[in-house]
Coordinates of C-alpha atoms and ligand atoms in Angstrom, one line a residue:
Chain A
M988 CA 17.5 -7.5 -5.0
S989 CA 17.4 -9.8 -2.0
S990 CA 18.0 -8.6 1.5
T991 CA 18.0 -11.9 3.2
L992 CA 20.7 -14.5 3.7
Y993 CA 18.2 -17.2 4.0
V994 CA 19.0 -20.4 2.0
E995 CA 16.0 -22.5 1.0
R996 CA 16.4 -26.2 1.8
A997 CA 14.1 -29.0 2.8
S998 CA 15.9 -29.8 6.1
P999 CA 14.6 -30.6 9.5
I1000 CA 16.4 -27.5 10.8
H1001 CA 14.5 -25.4 8.3
R1002 CA 11.2 -27.0 9.3
L1003 CA 11.6 -26.1 13.0
N1004 CA 9.5 -23.3 14.4
P1005 CA 11.6 -20.1 14.3
V1006 CA 10.9 -19.5 18.0
T1007 CA 12.2 -23.0 18.9
K1008 CA 15.4 -22.1 17.1
L1009 CA 15.6 -18.8 18.8
V1010 CA 15.1 -20.3 22.2
A1011 CA 17.8 -23.0 21.5
L1012 CA 20.2 -20.3 20.3
L1013 CA 19.7 -18.1 23.3
C1014 CA 20.1 -21.0 25.8
L1015 CA 23.1 -22.3 24.0
L1016 CA 24.8 -18.9 24.2
V1017 CA 23.9 -18.5 27.9
V1018 CA 25.5 -21.9 28.6
V1019 CA 28.6 -21.2 26.6
F1020 CA 29.2 -17.9 28.3
A1021 CA 28.2 -18.9 31.8
I1022 CA 30.4 -22.0 32.0
P1023 CA 34.1 -20.8 32.0
Q1024 CA 35.7 -24.1 30.8
W1025 CA 36.7 -24.1 27.2
W1026 CA 35.7 -27.8 26.8
A1027 CA 32.1 -26.8 27.6
S1028 CA 32.0 -24.7 24.5
L1029 CA 33.8 -27.5 22.5
A1030 CA 31.1 -30.0 23.7
V1031 CA 28.3 -27.7 22.6
L1032 CA 30.0 -27.2 19.3
L1033 CA 30.5 -30.9 18.7
L1034 CA 27.3 -32.2 20.2
V1035 CA 24.8 -29.5 19.1
I1036 CA 26.1 -27.1 16.5
V1037 CA 27.9 -29.4 14.1
P1038 CA 25.1 -32.1 13.9
A1039 CA 22.6 -29.3 13.4
A1040 CA 24.7 -27.7 10.7
I1041 CA 25.2 -31.0 8.9
S1042 CA 21.5 -31.9 8.9
S1043 CA 20.6 -28.3 7.8
G1044 CA 22.1 -28.9 4.3
V1045 CA 23.8 -25.5 4.5
A1046 CA 27.0 -26.5 6.2
A1047 CA 29.3 -25.4 3.4
R1048 CA 27.7 -22.0 3.2
L1049 CA 27.8 -21.7 7.0
A1050 CA 31.5 -22.6 7.0
R1051 CA 32.2 -19.9 4.4
S1052 CA 30.1 -17.1 6.0
A1053 CA 31.2 -17.8 9.6
G1054 CA 34.8 -18.5 8.5
Q1055 CA 35.1 -15.0 6.9
L1056 CA 33.8 -13.5 10.1
L1057 CA 35.8 -15.7 12.6
L1058 CA 39.2 -16.2 11.0
P1059 CA 40.6 -12.6 11.4
I1060 CA 39.1 -12.4 14.9
L1061 CA 40.7 -15.7 16.0
V1062 CA 44.1 -14.9 14.5
V1063 CA 44.2 -11.6 16.4
L1064 CA 42.9 -13.2 19.5
V1065 CA 45.6 -15.9 19.6
L1066 CA 48.4 -13.5 18.8
V1067 CA 47.4 -10.7 21.2
Q1068 CA 46.3 -12.9 24.2
G1069 CA 49.0 -15.5 23.6
L1070 CA 51.8 -12.9 23.6
T1071 CA 50.5 -10.3 26.0
Y1072 CA 48.3 -12.1 28.5
P1073 CA 49.2 -10.4 31.9
G1074 CA 49.0 -13.6 33.9
G1075 CA 51.3 -15.5 31.6
R1076 CA 54.0 -17.5 33.4
T1077 CA 54.7 -20.7 31.4
V1078 CA 56.7 -19.4 28.5
L1079 CA 56.6 -21.7 25.4
W1080 CA 58.6 -19.5 23.1
Q1081 CA 60.4 -16.2 23.4
W1082 CA 61.6 -13.6 20.9
G1083 CA 62.9 -10.4 22.4
P1084 CA 60.3 -8.9 24.6
L1085 CA 57.5 -11.1 23.2
A1086 CA 56.7 -14.3 25.1
L1087 CA 54.1 -16.9 24.0
T1088 CA 52.6 -18.3 27.2
T1089 CA 50.4 -21.3 27.9
E1090 CA 48.1 -19.2 30.1
G1091 CA 47.6 -16.7 27.3
L1092 CA 46.9 -19.4 24.8
M1093 CA 44.4 -21.1 27.2
F1094 CA 42.7 -17.7 27.6
A1095 CA 42.5 -17.2 23.9
L1096 CA 41.1 -20.8 23.5
T1097 CA 38.3 -20.1 26.1
I1098 CA 37.3 -16.8 24.5
G1099 CA 37.7 -18.2 20.9
A1100 CA 35.6 -21.3 21.5
R1101 CA 32.8 -19.1 22.8
L1102 CA 33.0 -16.8 19.8
V1103 CA 33.0 -19.8 17.4
C1104 CA 29.8 -21.1 19.1
L1105 CA 28.2 -17.6 19.0
V1106 CA 28.9 -17.0 15.4
L1107 CA 28.2 -20.5 14.0
A1108 CA 24.9 -20.8 15.9
S1109 CA 23.7 -17.3 15.0
V1110 CA 24.6 -17.6 11.3
L1111 CA 23.0 -21.1 11.2
L1112 CA 19.8 -19.6 12.5
V1113 CA 19.9 -16.8 9.9
L1114 CA 20.7 -19.2 7.1
T1115 CA 17.9 -21.6 7.9
T1116 CA 15.1 -19.2 9.0
H1117 CA 13.2 -16.9 6.6
P1118 CA 12.9 -13.5 8.3
G1119 CA 9.2 -13.4 7.3
D1120 CA 8.6 -16.7 9.2
L1121 CA 10.5 -15.4 12.2
M1122 CA 8.4 -12.3 12.3
S1123 CA 5.1 -14.3 12.0
A1124 CA 6.2 -16.7 14.7
L1125 CA 7.2 -13.9 17.0
T1126 CA 3.9 -12.1 16.4
E1127 CA 2.1 -15.3 17.2
Q1128 CA 4.0 -15.4 20.5
G1129 CA 2.6 -12.0 21.3
M1130 CA 5.2 -9.6 19.9
S1131 CA 3.6 -6.4 18.7
P1132 CA 2.8 -6.5 14.9
K1133 CA 3.9 -2.9 14.7
F1134 CA 7.4 -3.9 16.0
A1135 CA 7.5 -6.9 13.6
Y1136 CA 6.5 -4.5 10.8
I1137 CA 9.3 -2.1 11.6
I1138 CA 11.9 -4.8 11.5
S1139 CA 10.7 -6.6 8.4
S1140 CA 10.2 -3.4 6.4
T1141 CA 13.6 -2.0 7.4
L1142 CA 15.2 -5.2 6.2
Q1143 CA 13.4 -5.0 2.9
L1144 CA 13.5 -1.3 2.2
I1145 CA 17.2 -0.8 2.8
P1146 CA 18.0 -2.4 -0.6
S1147 CA 15.4 -0.3 -2.4
F1148 CA 16.7 2.9 -0.9
Q1149 CA 20.1 1.9 -2.0
A1150 CA 18.7 1.4 -5.5
R1151 CA 17.2 4.8 -5.4
A1152 CA 20.4 6.4 -4.3
T1153 CA 22.2 4.7 -7.2
S1154 CA 19.5 5.9 -9.6
I1155 CA 19.7 9.5 -8.4
L1156 CA 23.5 9.4 -8.8
L1157 CA 23.1 7.8 -12.3
A1158 CA 20.7 10.5 -13.3
Q1159 CA 23.1 13.2 -12.3
Q1160 CA 26.0 11.5 -14.0
A1161 CA 23.9 11.3 -17.2
R1162 CA 23.6 15.1 -16.9
G1163 CA 27.4 15.5 -16.7
L1164 CA 28.2 15.1 -13.0
T1165 CA 31.7 13.6 -12.5
V1166 CA 32.5 11.9 -9.3
P1167 CA 36.1 12.8 -8.3
S1168 CA 38.3 10.2 -6.8
N1169 CA 39.5 12.5 -4.0
P1170 CA 37.3 11.4 -1.1
L1171 CA 36.8 14.9 0.3
R1172 CA 35.9 16.4 -3.0
R1173 CA 33.7 13.4 -3.7
L1174 CA 31.8 14.1 -0.5
G1175 CA 31.3 17.7 -1.7
V1176 CA 29.8 16.6 -5.0
L1177 CA 27.6 13.9 -3.4
M1178 CA 26.2 15.9 -0.5
P1179 CA 23.7 17.9 -2.6
L1180 CA 22.3 14.7 -3.9
L1181 CA 21.3 13.7 -0.4
G1182 CA 18.5 16.3 -0.6
P1183 CA 16.4 14.6 -3.2
L1184 CA 17.0 11.2 -1.5
V1185 CA 15.9 12.4 1.9
L1186 CA 13.0 14.4 0.5
G1187 CA 11.9 11.3 -1.5
M1188 CA 12.2 9.2 1.7
F1189 CA 9.9 11.6 3.6
T1190 CA 7.3 11.6 0.9
D1191 CA 7.5 7.8 0.8
I1192 CA 7.1 7.5 4.6
E1193 CA 4.0 9.7 4.5
E1194 CA 2.5 7.7 1.6
R1195 CA 3.4 4.4 3.1
S1196 CA 1.6 5.3 6.4
T1197 CA -1.4 6.3 4.3
A1198 CA -1.3 3.0 2.5
M1199 CA -0.8 1.0 5.7
E1200 CA -3.8 2.7 7.3
A1201 CA -5.9 2.0 4.2
R1202 CA -5.1 -1.7 4.8
G1203 CA -6.4 -1.7 8.4
F1204 CA -3.0 -1.6 10.1
G1205 CA -4.5 0.5 12.9
S1206 CA -7.3 -2.0 13.5
T1207 CA -7.6 -3.5 16.9
A1208 CA -9.1 -6.7 15.7
R1209 CA -7.4 -9.9 16.6
R1210 CA -5.0 -10.4 13.7
T1211 CA -5.0 -13.6 11.7
T1212 CA -2.3 -15.1 9.5
L1213 CA -2.6 -16.4 6.0
V1214 CA 0.2 -18.9 6.3
P1215 CA 0.2 -20.8 9.6
V1216 CA 3.6 -21.0 11.4
R1217 CA 4.8 -24.6 11.6
D1218 CA 4.7 -25.9 15.1
T1219 CA 4.5 -29.2 16.9
R1220 CA 3.6 -30.3 20.4
A1221 CA 7.1 -31.7 20.8
Q1222 CA 8.5 -28.3 20.0
R1223 CA 6.2 -26.5 22.4
V1224 CA 7.5 -28.9 25.1
A1225 CA 11.1 -28.4 23.9
R1226 CA 10.9 -24.7 24.3
W1227 CA 10.4 -25.2 28.0
V1228 CA 12.7 -28.2 28.4
I1229 CA 15.8 -26.6 26.6
P1230 CA 16.0 -23.6 29.1
V1231 CA 15.6 -26.0 32.0
L1232 CA 18.4 -28.2 30.7
A1233 CA 20.6 -25.1 30.1
L1234 CA 20.0 -23.9 33.7
A1235 CA 20.7 -27.4 35.0
A1236 CA 24.0 -27.5 33.1
I1237 CA 25.1 -24.2 34.5
L1238 CA 24.2 -25.2 38.1
V1239 CA 26.1 -28.5 37.7
S1240 CA 29.1 -26.7 36.4
L1241 CA 29.0 -24.2 39.3
R1242 CA 28.6 -26.8 41.9
W1243 CA 31.1 -29.4 40.9
I1244 CA 33.5 -27.8 38.5
G1245 CA 33.7 -24.0 39.0
Chain B
M193 CA -23.1 7.0 -1.3
I194 CA -20.4 9.7 -1.1
V195 CA -21.4 13.3 -0.6
L196 CA -19.0 16.3 -0.4
R197 CA -20.5 19.7 0.6
E198 CA -18.4 22.9 0.2
V199 CA -15.2 21.0 0.8
S200 CA -11.9 23.0 0.9
Y201 CA -8.6 21.6 2.0
T202 CA -5.3 23.3 2.7
Y203 CA -2.1 21.4 3.3
P204 CA -0.1 22.3 6.4
E205 CA 1.9 25.4 5.9
A206 CA 0.5 25.9 2.4
A207 CA -0.6 29.4 1.5
D208 CA -3.5 28.5 -0.8
P209 CA -6.0 25.6 -0.7
A210 CA -5.2 22.5 -2.8
L211 CA -8.9 22.1 -3.2
H212 CA -11.8 24.5 -2.8
G213 CA -15.5 24.7 -3.3
I214 CA -15.9 20.9 -4.0
E215 CA -19.5 19.8 -4.3
L216 CA -20.0 16.1 -5.1
N217 CA -22.7 13.5 -4.8
L218 CA -21.8 10.0 -6.1
Q219 CA -24.4 7.3 -6.6
P220 CA -23.9 3.9 -5.1
G221 CA -22.7 1.4 -7.7
S222 CA -21.4 4.1 -10.1
I223 CA -18.0 4.5 -11.8
T224 CA -16.8 8.1 -11.6
G225 CA -13.7 9.2 -13.5
V226 CA -11.8 12.2 -12.5
V227 CA -9.3 13.9 -14.8
G228 CA -7.1 16.9 -14.3
A229 CA -3.6 18.1 -15.1
S230 CA -0.7 17.4 -12.7
G231 CA -1.1 19.4 -9.6
A232 CA -4.8 20.0 -10.2
G233 CA -5.6 18.2 -6.9
K234 CA -6.4 14.6 -7.9
T235 CA -4.4 12.9 -5.2
T236 CA -5.7 15.4 -2.6
L237 CA -9.3 14.7 -3.6
A238 CA -8.7 11.0 -3.5
K239 CA -7.4 11.3 0.1
V240 CA -10.2 13.5 1.2
I241 CA -12.8 11.0 -0.1
A242 CA -11.0 8.2 1.7
G243 CA -10.9 10.1 5.0
F244 CA -7.1 10.5 5.1
L245 CA -7.2 14.3 5.0
P246 CA -6.8 16.0 7.4
R247 CA -6.5 12.9 9.7
V248 CA -3.1 11.6 8.5
D249 CA -1.4 14.5 6.7
G250 CA -2.7 17.3 8.9
G251 CA -3.8 20.5 7.3
E252 CA -7.2 22.1 7.3
L253 CA -10.5 20.7 5.9
T254 CA -13.7 22.7 5.8
G255 CA -17.1 21.5 4.7
T256 CA -18.4 17.9 5.1
V257 CA -17.6 14.5 3.7
C258 CA -20.3 11.9 4.1
V259 CA -20.0 8.2 3.2
A260 CA -23.0 5.9 3.4
G261 CA -24.9 8.6 5.2
R262 CA -22.2 9.0 7.9
N263 CA -20.0 12.0 8.4
L264 CA -16.4 10.9 7.9
A265 CA -15.1 13.3 10.5
E266 CA -17.1 11.4 13.1
L267 CA -15.8 8.0 12.1
S268 CA -12.5 6.6 13.4
L269 CA -9.9 6.0 10.8
V270 CA -10.4 2.3 11.0
E271 CA -14.1 2.7 10.4
A272 CA -13.5 5.0 7.5
V273 CA -11.1 2.7 5.8
G274 CA -13.6 -0.1 6.2
Q275 CA -16.0 2.0 4.1
V276 CA -13.6 3.4 1.5
G277 CA -10.6 1.7 0.1
L278 CA -7.7 3.8 -1.4
V279 CA -5.3 2.6 -4.0
I280 CA -2.5 5.2 -3.6
Q281 CA -0.7 6.7 -6.6
N282 CA 2.7 5.0 -6.1
P283 CA 2.4 1.2 -6.1
F284 CA 5.8 0.9 -4.5
N285 CA 4.6 2.6 -1.4
Q286 CA 1.4 0.5 -1.3
I287 CA 3.5 -2.6 -0.8
S288 CA 3.8 -3.1 3.0
G289 CA 7.4 -4.3 3.2
A290 CA 6.2 -6.6 5.9
K291 CA 5.7 -9.6 3.7
Y292 CA 8.0 -11.8 1.7
T293 CA 5.5 -13.3 -0.8
V294 CA 2.9 -11.6 -3.1
R295 CA 0.3 -14.0 -1.6
E296 CA 0.9 -12.8 1.9
E297 CA 1.3 -9.2 0.7
I298 CA -2.2 -9.3 -0.8
A299 CA -3.6 -10.9 2.4
F300 CA -1.9 -8.3 4.7
G301 CA -5.0 -6.0 5.0
M302 CA -7.2 -9.0 5.8
E303 CA -4.8 -10.2 8.4
N304 CA -4.9 -6.9 10.1
L305 CA -8.7 -7.0 10.1
G306 CA -8.8 -10.6 11.5
T307 CA -10.3 -12.3 8.5
P308 CA -10.4 -16.1 8.9
R309 CA -7.6 -18.0 7.2
A310 CA -9.8 -20.0 4.8
E311 CA -11.6 -17.0 3.6
M312 CA -8.4 -15.0 3.1
A313 CA -6.9 -17.8 1.0
A314 CA -10.1 -18.0 -1.2
R315 CA -10.2 -14.2 -1.7
V316 CA -6.5 -13.9 -2.5
K317 CA -6.9 -16.7 -5.1
Q318 CA -10.0 -15.0 -6.6
V319 CA -8.4 -11.5 -6.9
A320 CA -5.2 -12.9 -8.3
A321 CA -7.1 -14.7 -11.0
L322 CA -9.1 -11.6 -11.8
L323 CA -5.9 -9.5 -12.3
R324 CA -4.0 -12.4 -13.9
I325 CA -1.2 -12.4 -11.3
S326 CA -1.8 -16.0 -10.0
D327 CA 1.7 -17.0 -11.3
L328 CA 3.3 -14.2 -9.1
L329 CA 1.8 -15.3 -5.8
D330 CA 5.0 -17.0 -4.5
R331 CA 7.4 -14.4 -5.7
S332 CA 8.8 -11.6 -3.5
P333 CA 6.8 -8.4 -3.8
Y334 CA 10.1 -6.6 -4.4
A335 CA 11.2 -8.8 -7.3
L336 CA 8.4 -7.4 -9.6
S337 CA 8.3 -5.0 -12.5
G338 CA 6.5 -1.7 -12.0
G339 CA 3.4 -3.0 -13.8
Q340 CA 3.3 -6.2 -11.8
M341 CA 3.7 -4.3 -8.6
Q342 CA 0.9 -2.0 -9.5
L343 CA -1.4 -5.0 -10.1
V344 CA -0.4 -6.4 -6.7
A345 CA -1.1 -3.0 -5.1
I346 CA -4.6 -3.0 -6.7
A347 CA -5.2 -6.6 -5.7
S348 CA -4.3 -5.8 -2.1
M349 CA -7.1 -3.2 -1.9
L350 CA -9.7 -5.1 -4.1
V351 CA -9.4 -8.1 -1.7
L352 CA -10.7 -6.0 1.2
R353 CA -14.1 -5.6 -0.7
T354 CA -14.9 -2.1 0.7
P355 CA -18.2 -0.6 -0.5
V356 CA -16.3 2.3 -2.1
L357 CA -13.0 2.0 -3.9
V358 CA -10.9 5.1 -4.7
M359 CA -8.0 4.6 -7.2
D360 CA -5.4 7.2 -7.8
E361 CA -3.9 6.7 -11.2
P362 CA -4.0 2.9 -11.0
T363 CA -2.8 2.2 -14.5
S364 CA 0.2 4.6 -14.6
Q365 CA 2.7 1.7 -14.9
L366 CA 0.6 -0.8 -16.8
D367 CA 0.8 -1.9 -20.4
P368 CA -2.3 -1.6 -22.6
F369 CA -3.4 -5.1 -21.7
G370 CA -3.1 -4.5 -18.0
T371 CA -4.9 -1.2 -18.3
R372 CA -7.9 -2.8 -20.1
L373 CA -7.8 -5.5 -17.5
V374 CA -8.2 -3.0 -14.7
F375 CA -11.1 -1.3 -16.4
A376 CA -12.8 -4.6 -17.0
V377 CA -12.4 -5.3 -13.3
L378 CA -14.1 -2.0 -12.6
D379 CA -17.1 -3.1 -14.6
Q380 CA -17.3 -6.3 -12.5
L381 CA -17.0 -4.3 -9.3
Q382 CA -19.8 -2.1 -10.5
Q383 CA -22.0 -5.1 -11.1
A384 CA -21.3 -6.2 -7.6
G385 CA -22.5 -2.8 -6.3
T386 CA -19.2 -1.2 -5.5
T387 CA -18.9 2.5 -5.9
V388 CA -15.7 3.4 -7.8
V389 CA -13.9 6.7 -8.2
I390 CA -10.9 6.5 -10.6
F391 CA -8.4 9.3 -11.1
E392 CA -7.0 8.6 -14.6
H393 CA -5.6 10.2 -17.7
K394 CA -6.8 7.7 -20.3
L395 CA -9.8 9.4 -21.8
E396 CA -10.9 6.7 -24.2
L397 CA -11.2 4.1 -21.4
L398 CA -12.9 6.6 -19.1
Q399 CA -15.4 7.4 -21.9
A400 CA -16.1 3.7 -22.4
H401 CA -16.4 2.7 -18.7
A402 CA -17.2 5.6 -16.5
D403 CA -20.8 6.7 -15.8
R404 CA -19.7 10.2 -15.0
L405 CA -16.6 12.3 -15.6
L406 CA -15.3 15.1 -13.4
V407 CA -12.6 17.6 -14.4
L408 CA -10.4 19.2 -11.8
A409 CA -8.7 22.4 -12.8
G410 CA -7.5 25.3 -10.7
H411 CA -8.1 23.2 -7.6
T412 CA -11.8 22.8 -8.0
I413 CA -14.3 20.9 -10.1
V414 CA -14.9 22.8 -13.4
A415 CA -17.0 20.2 -15.2
D416 CA -19.2 17.3 -14.2
G417 CA -21.4 15.2 -16.4
S418 CA -21.4 12.1 -18.7
P419 CA -18.0 11.5 -20.3
T420 CA -19.4 12.3 -23.7
E421 CA -20.8 15.6 -22.5
V422 CA -17.7 16.7 -20.6
L423 CA -15.3 15.7 -23.4
A424 CA -17.4 17.7 -25.9
D425 CA -17.3 20.8 -23.8
E426 CA -15.9 23.8 -25.7
R427 CA -13.7 24.7 -22.7
V428 CA -11.9 21.3 -22.9
D429 CA -8.6 22.7 -24.3
G430 CA -8.3 25.1 -21.3
W431 CA -8.3 22.2 -18.8
A432 CA -5.1 20.6 -20.1
I433 CA -6.6 17.1 -20.0
G434 CA -5.8 16.3 -23.6
S435 CA -8.4 14.8 -25.9
T436 CA -9.5 11.3 -27.1
R437 CA -7.9 9.8 -30.2
Y438 CA -11.3 10.1 -31.9
T439 CA -11.2 13.9 -31.4
R440 CA -7.6 14.1 -32.5
A441 CA -8.3 12.1 -35.7
A442 CA -11.3 14.2 -36.6
R443 CA -9.3 17.4 -36.0
L444 CA -6.6 16.1 -38.3
A445 CA -9.2 15.2 -40.9
R446 CA -10.7 18.6 -40.6
G447 CA -7.3 20.2 -41.2
R448 CA -6.9 18.2 -44.4
G449 CA -10.3 19.2 -45.5
L450 CA -11.8 15.8 -45.1
L451 CA -14.5 16.9 -42.7
P452 CA -16.7 20.0 -42.7
V453 CA -15.2 23.0 -40.8
H454 CA -18.2 23.4 -38.5
G455 CA -20.0 21.0 -36.2
A456 CA -18.9 19.1 -33.0
L457 CA -15.9 16.8 -33.1
P458 CA -16.4 13.2 -32.0
V459 CA -15.3 12.1 -28.5
S460 CA -16.3 8.4 -28.6
F461 CA -15.9 5.6 -31.1
E462 CA -19.6 5.7 -31.9
Q463 CA -19.5 9.3 -32.7
A464 CA -16.3 8.9 -34.7
A465 CA -17.9 6.1 -36.7
A466 CA -20.9 8.3 -37.5
T467 CA -18.7 11.3 -38.3
F468 CA -16.3 9.5 -40.6
G469 CA -19.1 7.3 -42.1
G470 CA -21.0 10.5 -42.9
A471 CA -17.9 12.0 -44.6
R472 CA -17.4 9.1 -46.9
Ligands
LIG1632 N1 2.0 17.4 1.2 C1 1.8 18.6 0.5 N2 2.0 19.7 1.1 C2 1.8 20.9 0.5 N3 1.2 21.0 -0.7 C3 0.9 19.9 -1.4 C4 1.2 18.6 -0.8 N4 0.8 17.6 -1.7 C5 0.3 18.3 -2.7 N5 0.4 19.6 -2.6 C6 0.0 20.6 -3.5 O1 -1.4 20.5 -3.7 C7 -1.8 20.6 -5.1 C8 -2.5 19.4 -5.6 O2 -1.6 18.3 -5.5 P1 -2.1 16.8 -5.9 O3 -3.4 16.5 -5.3 O4 -1.0 15.9 -5.6 O5 -2.2 16.9 -7.5 P2 -2.4 15.8 -8.6 O6 -2.6 14.5 -7.9 O7 -3.6 16.2 -9.4 O8 -1.1 15.8 -9.4 C9 -0.5 20.9 -5.8 O9 -0.4 22.3 -6.0 C10 0.6 20.4 -4.9 O10 1.7 21.2 -5.0
LIG1633 MG1 -1.6 12.7 -8.0

């Protein structure tokens, strides 16, 4: 029962402080979406994302996960924009009322390249960063521990609530409940089972809050952490330098290209 | 150490009190066992002693609860939990969900209280060794069996070293080995001066380890004394708390005519040895 996509590897990307990765991801996305030229996204892809993916040791997994997400979107994007782009003048190919235009394809390329960067970079972060480490790192940067708790526990408790729902259903099936294949009737049969599930969840929430208080969650003491978050001076500097570089790139593109 | 005077508690919107007329005075460094049928009020009493009722669940509490000479109602919740640790009944709900390894899960409470890192690491190691869960430390808390999770839940409270520890059915998911382990740990806690209140069904172990046994029935304390005294009480069948295996064996023996019809039935191993030795 694992709720994380994290893949453990001993790579330099895994070893980075999660906040460094988060800052890099955000800057990268701002650059890609702020600079309108498609080749800017391509450059980011080839110069940053691909090398990072290769050194992370999870490139194959990344290609698979991101591919599943991207492929249908890209196909639709190329077809729809290529054929129906309103500003399309240069017709490459025509079939009845449908015309494939260069302008449409260029527009699809611009949007598509950005999406590829967005998805690849985000999935790479998720694959190489343990959510627990991300939460500790963000708490260390001043994020409220209560907020961190809500995120982590939601991530971890969803699978266990799913397991409970399954076990309630199994228990009912063992007592002769049959689940019809007709979706409407199925809903009718399953609705009453929501009662015990929701009731159980409320009792759990009450008990959990008791247990959390018993473990000093309400304490105002300065919190400590058992496992230190990996960080280096170079990364602390990089977390300032990367946004500055991103800003510079955007300014340059506005001044000389845009 | 813990004094309850005329304590009654009613849950919000409940018609009748879940506890009434509770009088209790627990000596520092003692192990007190509390037994009672389901619904007798064990969990409620555990939460009252730990200062969670009415603070967390609402409802109405009358009477006073004092811990270490201070009225719990006048302490903040954080101060109260610093005095009394509570192992809740369902270990699954004791696991925070915020941590991805057992090691960090056990340290979670200490992190909240700002314990220095080196000390946390040392305490986690010590508690894990005590409960024989050292090999689980790097696992996910959600990839454990019910029994393993229960030991982790107990460890997560033990590690806080509160002067008082209240445990609500802490061995419900454990095998006999784990159960004996927990009771052995209680003996060690007692030697270190911790006051323990354990809500449990396993009478033989309570008889062997507890200094004092309370019986909850009908939402109040109906018996209070040494385990041997309480288990030998003639009203014991009416409390629905069961009986020890020694008593059951003697009752069987009596039914088969192996023991005299009159006289008290044994409640402890020593008494059983004497009874059966005498019959031979
Ligand atoms: N949250 C609640 N609201 C109302 N009544 C409750 C609540 N929790 C427990 N009770 C009632 O209080 C009584 C004692 O419950 P509890 O302390 O959980 O018993 P035990 O732990 O001995 O099984 C029971 O009658 C139960 O129905
Ligand atoms: Mg209970």
